[in-house]
Tab-separated table of N, CA and C in Angstrom:
chain	number	residue	atom	x	y	z
A	1	MET	N	-9.108	-15.629	12.200
A	1	MET	CA	-10.135	-16.404	11.759
A	1	MET	C	-10.111	-16.378	10.208
A	2	GLU	N	-10.031	-17.512	9.588
A	2	GLU	CA	-9.928	-17.562	8.082
A	2	GLU	C	-11.232	-17.793	7.474
A	3	ASN	N	-11.464	-17.198	6.302
A	3	ASN	CA	-12.647	-17.383	5.533
A	3	ASN	C	-12.297	-18.147	4.238
A	4	GLN	N	-12.112	-19.412	4.367
A	4	GLN	CA	-11.699	-20.228	3.234
A	4	GLN	C	-12.645	-20.201	2.000
A	5	GLU	N	-13.868	-19.829	2.280
A	5	GLU	CA	-14.818	-19.860	1.148
A	5	GLU	C	-14.559	-18.546	0.243
A	6	LEU	N	-13.728	-17.661	0.805
A	6	LEU	CA	-13.486	-16.369	0.038
A	6	LEU	C	-12.205	-16.428	-0.827
A	7	TYR	N	-11.565	-17.572	-0.814
A	7	TYR	CA	-10.346	-17.608	-1.669
A	7	TYR	C	-10.214	-19.022	-2.336
A	8	THR	N	-9.434	-19.077	-3.384
A	8	THR	CA	-9.331	-20.308	-4.176
A	8	THR	C	-7.900	-20.916	-3.946
A	9	ALA	N	-7.748	-22.104	-4.586
A	9	ALA	CA	-6.431	-22.720	-4.571
A	9	ALA	C	-5.415	-21.748	-5.252
A	10	GLN	N	-5.809	-21.152	-6.351
A	10	GLN	CA	-4.877	-20.204	-6.992
A	10	GLN	C	-4.549	-18.974	-6.126
A	11	ASP	N	-5.492	-18.466	-5.329
A	11	ASP	CA	-5.210	-17.400	-4.405
A	11	ASP	C	-4.093	-17.890	-3.460
A	12	CYS	N	-4.174	-19.136	-2.976
A	12	CYS	CA	-3.247	-19.683	-2.079
A	12	CYS	C	-1.821	-19.637	-2.732
A	13	GLU	N	-1.773	-19.998	-3.925
A	13	GLU	CA	-0.484	-20.030	-4.606
A	13	GLU	C	0.162	-18.637	-4.679
A	14	PHE	N	-0.737	-17.580	-5.063
A	14	PHE	CA	-0.158	-16.311	-5.093
A	14	PHE	C	0.238	-15.826	-3.692
A	15	MET	N	-0.468	-16.144	-2.641
A	15	MET	CA	-0.079	-15.744	-1.247
A	15	MET	C	1.231	-16.480	-0.909
A	16	ARG	N	1.338	-17.758	-1.305
A	16	ARG	CA	2.674	-18.467	-1.005
A	16	ARG	C	3.809	-17.755	-1.672
A	17	GLU	N	3.547	-17.145	-2.789
A	17	GLU	CA	4.650	-16.417	-3.519
A	17	GLU	C	4.944	-15.123	-2.703
A	18	ALA	N	3.896	-14.420	-2.189
A	18	ALA	CA	4.201	-13.302	-1.365
A	18	ALA	C	5.008	-13.683	-0.098
A	19	ILE	N	4.624	-14.783	0.507
A	19	ILE	CA	5.364	-15.271	1.685
A	19	ILE	C	6.762	-15.663	1.347
A	20	ARG	N	7.018	-16.294	0.182
A	20	ARG	CA	8.325	-16.677	-0.311
A	20	ARG	C	9.150	-15.368	-0.390
A	21	LEU	N	8.624	-14.320	-1.028
A	21	LEU	CA	9.319	-13.001	-1.230
A	21	LEU	C	9.658	-12.440	0.179
A	22	ALA	N	8.785	-12.570	1.110
A	22	ALA	CA	9.075	-12.113	2.480
A	22	ALA	C	10.196	-12.849	3.093
A	23	THR	N	10.205	-14.120	2.992
A	23	THR	CA	11.348	-14.916	3.484
A	23	THR	C	12.636	-14.539	2.873
A	24	GLU	N	12.649	-14.398	1.552
A	24	GLU	CA	13.847	-14.036	0.770
A	24	GLU	C	14.311	-12.650	1.283
A	25	SER	N	13.369	-11.737	1.479
A	25	SER	CA	13.781	-10.428	1.998
A	25	SER	C	14.511	-10.553	3.332
A	26	VAL	N	14.045	-11.361	4.265
A	26	VAL	CA	14.675	-11.443	5.611
A	26	VAL	C	16.116	-11.992	5.312
A	27	GLU	N	16.218	-13.009	4.409
A	27	GLU	CA	17.542	-13.591	4.150
A	27	GLU	C	18.524	-12.615	3.517
A	28	ARG	N	18.046	-11.616	2.798
A	28	ARG	CA	18.873	-10.576	2.120
A	28	ARG	C	19.143	-9.346	3.028
A	29	GLY	N	18.462	-9.401	4.293
A	29	GLY	CA	18.700	-8.261	5.193
A	29	GLY	C	17.532	-7.239	5.253
A	30	GLY	N	16.450	-7.546	4.463
A	30	GLY	CA	15.342	-6.614	4.486
A	30	GLY	C	14.343	-7.107	5.568
A	31	GLY	N	13.177	-6.449	5.567
A	31	GLY	CA	12.064	-6.680	6.463
A	31	GLY	C	11.292	-7.889	6.047
A	32	PRO	N	10.535	-8.479	6.895
A	32	PRO	CA	9.802	-9.747	6.638
A	32	PRO	C	8.454	-9.570	5.871
A	33	PHE	N	8.525	-8.861	4.741
A	33	PHE	CA	7.255	-8.568	4.094
A	33	PHE	C	7.408	-8.741	2.518
A	34	GLY	N	6.406	-9.361	1.878
A	34	GLY	CA	6.412	-9.576	0.494
A	34	GLY	C	4.978	-9.310	-0.096
A	35	ALA	N	4.920	-9.041	-1.394
A	35	ALA	CA	3.658	-8.701	-1.984
A	35	ALA	C	3.695	-9.118	-3.494
A	36	VAL	N	2.555	-9.512	-3.971
A	36	VAL	CA	2.395	-9.935	-5.378
A	36	VAL	C	1.110	-9.274	-5.879
A	37	ILE	N	1.195	-8.647	-7.054
A	37	ILE	CA	-0.034	-8.082	-7.729
A	37	ILE	C	-0.354	-8.869	-8.917
A	38	VAL	N	-1.616	-9.258	-8.996
A	38	VAL	CA	-2.064	-10.202	-10.034
A	38	VAL	C	-3.228	-9.454	-10.836
A	39	LYS	N	-3.226	-9.696	-12.141
A	39	LYS	CA	-4.305	-9.256	-12.990
A	39	LYS	C	-4.662	-10.378	-13.952
A	40	ASP	N	-5.827	-10.709	-14.091
A	40	ASP	CA	-6.389	-11.775	-14.960
A	40	ASP	C	-5.620	-13.083	-14.753
A	41	GLY	N	-5.371	-13.384	-13.489
A	41	GLY	CA	-4.717	-14.694	-13.191
A	41	GLY	C	-3.259	-14.738	-13.397
A	42	GLU	N	-2.654	-13.637	-13.805
A	42	GLU	CA	-1.127	-13.548	-14.122
A	42	GLU	C	-0.517	-12.584	-13.140
A	43	VAL	N	0.627	-12.982	-12.621
A	43	VAL	CA	1.446	-12.028	-11.803
A	43	VAL	C	1.928	-10.894	-12.628
A	44	VAL	N	1.639	-9.710	-12.216
A	44	VAL	CA	2.082	-8.435	-12.858
A	44	VAL	C	3.342	-7.881	-12.207
A	45	ALA	N	3.410	-8.050	-10.845
A	45	ALA	CA	4.456	-7.349	-10.220
A	45	ALA	C	4.748	-8.113	-8.839
A	46	TYR	N	6.017	-8.047	-8.389
A	46	TYR	CA	6.520	-8.498	-7.147
A	46	TYR	C	7.035	-7.362	-6.331
A	47	GLY	N	6.925	-7.540	-5.004
A	47	GLY	CA	7.593	-6.494	-4.148
A	47	GLY	C	8.055	-7.221	-2.886
A	48	ALA	N	9.120	-6.711	-2.391
A	48	ALA	CA	9.631	-7.121	-1.082
A	48	ALA	C	10.063	-5.843	-0.252
A	49	ASN	N	10.017	-5.973	1.001
A	49	ASN	CA	10.419	-4.831	1.811
A	49	ASN	C	11.943	-4.506	1.609
A	50	ARG	N	12.150	-3.309	1.320
A	50	ARG	CA	13.487	-2.801	1.096
A	50	ARG	C	13.837	-1.567	1.936
A	51	VAL	N	13.079	-1.332	3.020
A	51	VAL	CA	13.304	-0.100	3.807
A	51	VAL	C	14.726	0.034	4.214
A	52	THR	N	15.319	-0.937	4.870
A	52	THR	CA	16.707	-0.839	5.379
A	52	THR	C	17.681	-0.973	4.237
A	53	LEU	N	17.417	-1.753	3.213
A	53	LEU	CA	18.363	-1.988	2.174
A	53	LEU	C	18.464	-0.747	1.229
A	54	ASP	N	17.370	-0.012	1.047
A	54	ASP	CA	17.387	1.292	0.254
A	54	ASP	C	17.417	2.500	1.040
A	55	HIS	N	17.362	2.417	2.350
A	55	HIS	CA	17.319	3.548	3.245
A	55	HIS	C	16.119	4.498	2.819
A	56	ASP	N	14.953	3.776	2.636
A	56	ASP	CA	13.744	4.414	2.134
A	56	ASP	C	12.595	3.892	2.969
A	57	PRO	N	12.048	4.758	3.906
A	57	PRO	CA	10.943	4.328	4.779
A	57	PRO	C	9.720	4.024	3.988
A	58	THR	N	9.607	4.401	2.782
A	58	THR	CA	8.390	4.047	1.962
A	58	THR	C	8.604	2.830	1.118
A	59	ALA	N	9.713	2.140	1.239
A	59	ALA	CA	9.962	0.985	0.334
A	59	ALA	C	9.396	-0.306	0.938
A	60	HIS	N	8.106	-0.254	1.323
A	60	HIS	CA	7.351	-1.422	1.825
A	60	HIS	C	7.076	-2.307	0.596
A	61	ALA	N	6.779	-3.561	0.831
A	61	ALA	CA	6.530	-4.561	-0.164
A	61	ALA	C	5.388	-4.116	-1.070
A	62	GLU	N	4.281	-3.664	-0.440
A	62	GLU	CA	3.085	-3.350	-1.203
A	62	GLU	C	3.397	-2.108	-2.098
A	63	VAL	N	4.052	-1.113	-1.601
A	63	VAL	CA	4.336	0.084	-2.351
A	63	VAL	C	5.325	-0.266	-3.532
A	64	SER	N	6.289	-1.106	-3.231
A	64	SER	CA	7.187	-1.559	-4.235
A	64	SER	C	6.487	-2.282	-5.421
A	65	ALA	N	5.616	-3.177	-4.927
A	65	ALA	CA	4.790	-3.936	-6.045
A	65	ALA	C	3.909	-2.951	-6.797
A	66	ILE	N	3.291	-2.062	-6.161
A	66	ILE	CA	2.398	-1.107	-6.907
A	66	ILE	C	3.236	-0.301	-7.837
A	67	ARG	N	4.344	0.180	-7.453
A	67	ARG	CA	5.281	0.953	-8.401
A	67	ARG	C	5.645	0.101	-9.655
A	68	GLU	N	5.975	-1.147	-9.349
A	68	GLU	CA	6.350	-2.017	-10.448
A	68	GLU	C	5.223	-2.270	-11.419
A	69	ALA	N	4.053	-2.619	-10.734
A	69	ALA	CA	2.795	-2.888	-11.600
A	69	ALA	C	2.426	-1.682	-12.499
A	70	CYS	N	2.527	-0.498	-11.872
A	70	CYS	CA	2.108	0.713	-12.687
A	70	CYS	C	3.100	0.892	-13.817
A	71	ARG	N	4.438	0.619	-13.593
A	71	ARG	CA	5.371	0.801	-14.639
A	71	ARG	C	5.058	-0.200	-15.739
A	72	LYS	N	4.887	-1.497	-15.332
A	72	LYS	CA	4.626	-2.527	-16.346
A	72	LYS	C	3.368	-2.380	-17.145
A	73	LEU	N	2.292	-1.894	-16.488
A	73	LEU	CA	1.001	-1.757	-17.172
A	73	LEU	C	0.820	-0.360	-17.711
A	74	ASP	N	1.827	0.581	-17.495
A	74	ASP	CA	1.806	1.883	-17.948
A	74	ASP	C	0.496	2.632	-17.611
A	75	THR	N	0.262	2.608	-16.259
A	75	THR	CA	-0.970	3.288	-15.778
A	75	THR	C	-0.764	3.534	-14.304
A	76	PHE	N	-1.609	4.470	-13.791
A	76	PHE	CA	-1.579	4.719	-12.375
A	76	PHE	C	-2.908	4.062	-11.681
A	77	ASP	N	-3.694	3.421	-12.547
A	77	ASP	CA	-4.888	2.831	-12.060
A	77	ASP	C	-4.891	1.346	-12.235
A	78	LEU	N	-4.820	0.674	-11.103
A	78	LEU	CA	-4.641	-0.789	-11.069
A	78	LEU	C	-5.989	-1.503	-10.853
A	79	SER	N	-7.015	-0.925	-11.337
A	79	SER	CA	-8.359	-1.559	-11.316
A	79	SER	C	-8.277	-2.877	-12.004
A	80	GLY	N	-8.927	-3.902	-11.480
A	80	GLY	CA	-8.832	-5.204	-12.028
A	80	GLY	C	-7.772	-6.073	-11.456
A	81	CYS	N	-7.003	-5.499	-10.564
A	81	CYS	CA	-5.900	-6.207	-9.991
A	81	CYS	C	-6.217	-6.664	-8.531
A	82	THR	N	-5.538	-7.619	-8.014
A	82	THR	CA	-5.588	-8.103	-6.733
A	82	THR	C	-4.149	-8.107	-6.150
A	83	ILE	N	-4.053	-7.703	-4.831
A	83	ILE	CA	-2.753	-7.754	-4.180
A	83	ILE	C	-2.789	-8.823	-3.080
A	84	TYR	N	-1.690	-9.620	-3.104
A	84	TYR	CA	-1.437	-10.659	-2.092
A	84	TYR	C	-0.317	-10.168	-1.324
A	85	THR	N	-0.412	-9.983	0.012
A	85	THR	CA	0.592	-9.471	0.819
A	85	THR	C	0.787	-10.343	2.023
A	86	SER	N	2.035	-10.531	2.362
A	86	SER	CA	2.345	-11.495	3.455
A	86	SER	C	1.905	-11.020	4.793
A	87	CYS	N	1.508	-9.757	4.912
A	87	CYS	CA	1.099	-9.096	6.138
A	87	CYS	C	-0.069	-8.153	5.887
A	88	GLU	N	-0.994	-7.930	6.795
A	88	GLU	CA	-2.040	-6.955	6.663
A	88	GLU	C	-1.281	-5.611	6.458
A	89	PRO	N	-1.736	-4.895	5.419
A	89	PRO	CA	-1.057	-3.594	5.073
A	89	PRO	C	-1.088	-2.575	6.218
A	90	CYS	N	0.014	-1.866	6.369
A	90	CYS	CA	0.086	-0.744	7.312
A	90	CYS	C	-0.793	0.429	6.720
A	91	PRO	N	-0.948	1.457	7.534
A	91	PRO	CA	-1.777	2.582	6.969
A	91	PRO	C	-1.271	3.192	5.649
A	92	MET	N	0.068	3.319	5.514
A	92	MET	CA	0.647	3.917	4.327
A	92	MET	C	0.309	2.996	3.171
A	93	CYS	N	0.565	1.713	3.273
A	93	CYS	CA	0.299	0.740	2.202
A	93	CYS	C	-1.151	0.668	1.835
A	94	LEU	N	-2.003	0.626	2.884
A	94	LEU	CA	-3.422	0.574	2.614
A	94	LEU	C	-3.863	1.838	1.857
A	95	GLY	N	-3.342	2.995	2.179
A	95	GLY	CA	-3.639	4.230	1.440
A	95	GLY	C	-3.135	4.038	-0.049
A	96	ALA	N	-1.983	3.504	-0.224
A	96	ALA	CA	-1.481	3.398	-1.589
A	96	ALA	C	-2.372	2.374	-2.376
A	97	ILE	N	-2.760	1.262	-1.753
A	97	ILE	CA	-3.624	0.269	-2.407
A	97	ILE	C	-4.921	0.928	-2.824
A	98	TYR	N	-5.461	1.737	-1.955
A	98	TYR	CA	-6.775	2.378	-2.320
A	98	TYR	C	-6.488	3.492	-3.470
A	99	TRP	N	-5.459	4.258	-3.353
A	99	TRP	CA	-5.194	5.205	-4.396
A	99	TRP	C	-4.928	4.537	-5.719
A	100	ALA	N	-4.354	3.302	-5.719
A	100	ALA	CA	-4.080	2.556	-6.957
A	100	ALA	C	-5.390	1.897	-7.511
A	101	HIS	N	-6.441	1.874	-6.741
A	101	HIS	CA	-7.743	1.327	-7.117
A	101	HIS	C	-7.656	-0.228	-7.303
A	102	ILE	N	-6.809	-0.903	-6.509
A	102	ILE	CA	-6.704	-2.297	-6.497
A	102	ILE	C	-8.012	-2.941	-5.990
A	103	ASP	N	-8.582	-3.914	-6.634
A	103	ASP	CA	-9.841	-4.419	-6.330
A	103	ASP	C	-9.972	-5.297	-5.032
A	104	ARG	N	-8.987	-6.105	-4.790
A	104	ARG	CA	-9.010	-6.966	-3.555
A	104	ARG	C	-7.677	-7.093	-2.917
A	105	ILE	N	-7.711	-7.306	-1.603
A	105	ILE	CA	-6.477	-7.503	-0.743
A	105	ILE	C	-6.607	-8.789	-0.076
A	106	PHE	N	-5.617	-9.551	-0.259
A	106	PHE	CA	-5.498	-10.823	0.574
A	106	PHE	C	-4.185	-10.664	1.374
A	107	TYR	N	-4.251	-10.981	2.690
A	107	TYR	CA	-3.074	-10.942	3.522
A	107	TYR	C	-2.832	-12.161	4.365
A	108	GLY	N	-1.634	-12.394	4.733
A	108	GLY	CA	-1.281	-13.544	5.612
A	108	GLY	C	-1.279	-13.156	7.051
A	109	ASN	N	-0.190	-12.692	7.574
A	109	ASN	CA	-0.124	-12.251	8.984
A	109	ASN	C	-1.008	-11.048	9.189
A	110	ASN	N	-1.428	-10.885	10.417
A	110	ASN	CA	-2.262	-9.683	10.646
A	110	ASN	C	-1.428	-8.676	11.432
A	111	ARG	N	-1.950	-7.500	11.630
A	111	ARG	CA	-1.173	-6.444	12.263
A	111	ARG	C	-0.786	-6.712	13.658
A	112	LYS	N	-1.575	-7.545	14.443
A	112	LYS	CA	-1.119	-7.912	15.767
A	112	LYS	C	0.041	-8.907	15.747
A	113	ASP	N	0.072	-9.824	14.718
A	113	ASP	CA	1.267	-10.595	14.514
A	113	ASP	C	2.544	-9.798	14.270
A	114	ALA	N	2.354	-8.764	13.534
A	114	ALA	CA	3.437	-7.784	13.216
A	114	ALA	C	3.851	-7.089	14.431
A	115	ALA	N	2.949	-6.637	15.290
A	115	ALA	CA	3.257	-5.967	16.517
A	115	ALA	C	4.023	-6.838	17.431
A	116	GLU	N	3.764	-8.139	17.421
A	116	GLU	CA	4.401	-9.028	18.360
A	116	GLU	C	5.943	-9.208	18.014
A	117	ILE	N	6.332	-8.833	16.797
A	117	ILE	CA	7.765	-8.929	16.405
A	117	ILE	C	8.359	-7.570	16.255
A	118	GLY	N	7.673	-6.497	16.718
A	118	GLY	CA	8.233	-5.111	16.774
A	118	GLY	C	7.745	-4.215	15.607
A	119	PHE	N	6.833	-4.659	14.808
A	119	PHE	CA	6.287	-3.781	13.783
A	119	PHE	C	4.877	-3.371	14.148
A	120	ASP	N	4.811	-2.321	15.016
A	120	ASP	CA	3.527	-1.904	15.574
A	120	ASP	C	3.028	-0.716	14.948
A	121	ASP	N	2.020	-0.834	14.074
A	121	ASP	CA	1.513	0.370	13.244
A	121	ASP	C	0.388	0.915	13.974
A	122	ASP	N	-0.147	0.400	15.082
A	122	ASP	CA	-1.354	0.874	15.743
A	122	ASP	C	-1.228	2.362	16.109
A	123	PHE	N	-0.030	2.829	16.393
A	123	PHE	CA	0.153	4.223	16.838
A	123	PHE	C	-0.292	5.156	15.605
A	124	ILE	N	-0.054	4.741	14.449
A	124	ILE	CA	-0.472	5.526	13.242
A	124	ILE	C	-1.966	5.577	13.125
A	125	TYR	N	-2.669	4.340	13.334
A	125	TYR	CA	-4.084	4.350	13.289
A	125	TYR	C	-4.622	5.262	14.409
A	126	GLU	N	-4.029	5.191	15.594
A	126	GLU	CA	-4.446	6.138	16.677
A	126	GLU	C	-4.250	7.578	16.372
A	127	GLU	N	-3.192	7.874	15.796
A	127	GLU	CA	-2.879	9.312	15.419
A	127	GLU	C	-3.924	9.834	14.511
A	128	LEU	N	-4.341	9.011	13.527
A	128	LEU	CA	-5.359	9.426	12.544
A	128	LEU	C	-6.707	9.694	13.120
A	129	ASP	N	-6.949	9.093	14.326
A	129	ASP	CA	-8.207	9.330	14.987
A	129	ASP	C	-8.180	10.589	15.817
A	130	ARG	N	-6.998	11.123	16.093
A	130	ARG	CA	-6.857	12.292	16.956
A	130	ARG	C	-7.119	13.591	16.121
A	131	PRO	N	-7.637	14.647	16.806
A	131	PRO	CA	-7.651	15.980	16.061
A	131	PRO	C	-6.235	16.396	15.777
A	132	MET	N	-6.019	17.205	14.731
A	132	MET	CA	-4.707	17.647	14.384
A	132	MET	C	-4.000	18.262	15.529
A	133	SER	N	-4.701	19.030	16.389
A	133	SER	CA	-4.048	19.729	17.469
A	133	SER	C	-3.543	18.757	18.579
A	134	GLY	N	-3.956	17.481	18.551
A	134	GLY	CA	-3.532	16.518	19.553
A	134	GLY	C	-2.561	15.500	18.999
A	135	ARG	N	-2.034	15.634	17.905
A	135	ARG	CA	-1.165	14.663	17.262
A	135	ARG	C	0.175	14.801	17.767
A	136	THR	N	0.985	13.701	17.738
A	136	THR	CA	2.364	13.708	18.234
A	136	THR	C	3.282	14.593	17.412
A	137	VAL	N	3.147	14.549	16.080
A	137	VAL	CA	3.903	15.451	15.194
A	137	VAL	C	3.006	16.679	14.901
A	138	PRO	N	3.557	17.873	15.174
A	138	PRO	CA	2.717	19.044	14.917
A	138	PRO	C	2.371	19.175	13.360
A	139	ILE	N	1.077	19.414	13.144
A	139	ILE	CA	0.596	19.669	11.829
A	139	ILE	C	0.071	21.115	11.849
A	140	ILE	N	0.667	22.032	11.036
A	140	ILE	CA	0.487	23.466	11.167
A	140	ILE	C	0.041	24.020	9.832
A	141	PRO	N	-1.220	24.426	9.729
A	141	PRO	CA	-1.625	25.017	8.468
A	141	PRO	C	-1.007	26.359	8.288
A	142	MET	N	-0.690	26.750	7.045
A	142	MET	CA	-0.194	28.113	6.727
A	142	MET	C	-0.328	28.439	5.207
A	143	LEU	N	-0.476	29.618	4.919
A	143	LEU	CA	-0.537	30.204	3.494
A	143	LEU	C	-1.610	29.523	2.649
A	144	ARG	N	-2.727	29.260	3.265
A	144	ARG	CA	-3.810	28.496	2.522
A	144	ARG	C	-4.195	29.279	1.262
A	145	ASP	N	-4.384	30.631	1.485
A	145	ASP	CA	-4.880	31.401	0.299
A	145	ASP	C	-3.918	31.389	-0.895
A	146	GLU	N	-2.606	31.380	-0.596
A	146	GLU	CA	-1.616	31.304	-1.672
A	146	GLU	C	-1.654	29.844	-2.267
A	147	ALA	N	-1.808	28.796	-1.418
A	147	ALA	CA	-1.807	27.420	-1.916
A	147	ALA	C	-3.026	27.221	-2.722
A	148	LEU	N	-4.221	27.824	-2.437
A	148	LEU	CA	-5.440	27.577	-3.199
A	148	LEU	C	-5.362	28.093	-4.633
A	149	THR	N	-4.368	28.955	-4.936
A	149	THR	CA	-4.258	29.383	-6.379
A	149	THR	C	-3.863	28.192	-7.267
A	150	THR	N	-3.070	27.271	-6.771
A	150	THR	CA	-2.686	26.104	-7.476
A	150	THR	C	-3.963	25.175	-7.731
A	151	PHE	N	-4.765	25.082	-6.704
A	151	PHE	CA	-6.030	24.233	-6.830
A	151	PHE	C	-6.886	24.874	-7.817
A	152	ARG	N	-7.025	26.163	-7.797
A	152	ARG	CA	-7.848	26.855	-8.862
A	152	ARG	C	-7.274	26.634	-10.231
A	153	LEU	N	-6.032	26.698	-10.399
A	153	LEU	CA	-5.385	26.426	-11.647
A	153	LEU	C	-5.723	25.040	-12.136
A	154	TRP	N	-5.669	23.978	-11.212
A	154	TRP	CA	-6.012	22.594	-11.557
A	154	TRP	C	-7.466	22.497	-11.960
A	155	GLU	N	-8.298	23.162	-11.154
A	155	GLU	CA	-9.803	23.056	-11.430
A	155	GLU	C	-10.163	23.628	-12.762
A	156	GLU	N	-9.429	24.657	-13.229
A	156	GLU	CA	-9.717	25.323	-14.432
A	156	GLU	C	-9.059	24.678	-15.661
A	157	LYS	N	-8.055	23.876	-15.437
A	157	LYS	CA	-7.268	23.227	-16.547
A	157	LYS	C	-8.209	22.318	-17.264
A	158	GLU	N	-8.298	22.493	-18.575
A	158	GLU	CA	-9.168	21.670	-19.425
A	158	GLU	C	-8.665	20.319	-19.839
A	159	ASP	N	-7.240	20.214	-20.014
A	159	ASP	CA	-6.708	19.032	-20.468
A	159	ASP	C	-5.988	18.209	-19.388
A	160	LYS	N	-6.514	18.262	-18.228
A	160	LYS	CA	-5.838	17.508	-17.136
A	160	LYS	C	-6.215	15.998	-17.134
A	161	THR	N	-5.337	15.283	-16.666
A	161	THR	CA	-5.671	13.781	-16.492
A	161	THR	C	-6.140	13.561	-15.017
A	162	GLU	N	-7.432	13.241	-14.860
A	162	GLU	CA	-7.947	13.090	-13.471
A	162	GLU	C	-7.572	11.746	-12.998
A	163	TYR	N	-7.480	11.636	-11.668
A	163	TYR	CA	-7.125	10.418	-10.997
A	163	TYR	C	-7.762	10.287	-9.705
């Protein structure tokens, strides 16, 4: 269900660019995903899925675009930016978008569309709802007291850059 009152003709152009990047990615041997990050009406960064091309499971279009935008803007805080992505972000990308403080997310295909062609991220959403003891990949806490010394060091550091 589309909410056309929530986006403009310019938003459509940016989304078409994300879709174009996704199409090019498929043609180059990558996955069918593209993303564009915009600030003040100007494209700041482009990203396409490069997981198989770079042998990097984190090289999703959104993460690639975030990395480029941060380099270009010389910041880790993308407040004031909007991301246009050809598909609803997976949990990893959604987390990266939130960590980057991007203001708005527009997407084309939804996660059910992605699942229909073999990109099913629902298992990750389901894993996050399970207690740690019931997850597929074991998550085992250890050496917390030793690890806390680093957190104390951070907490006491006067000249830290908070994020």
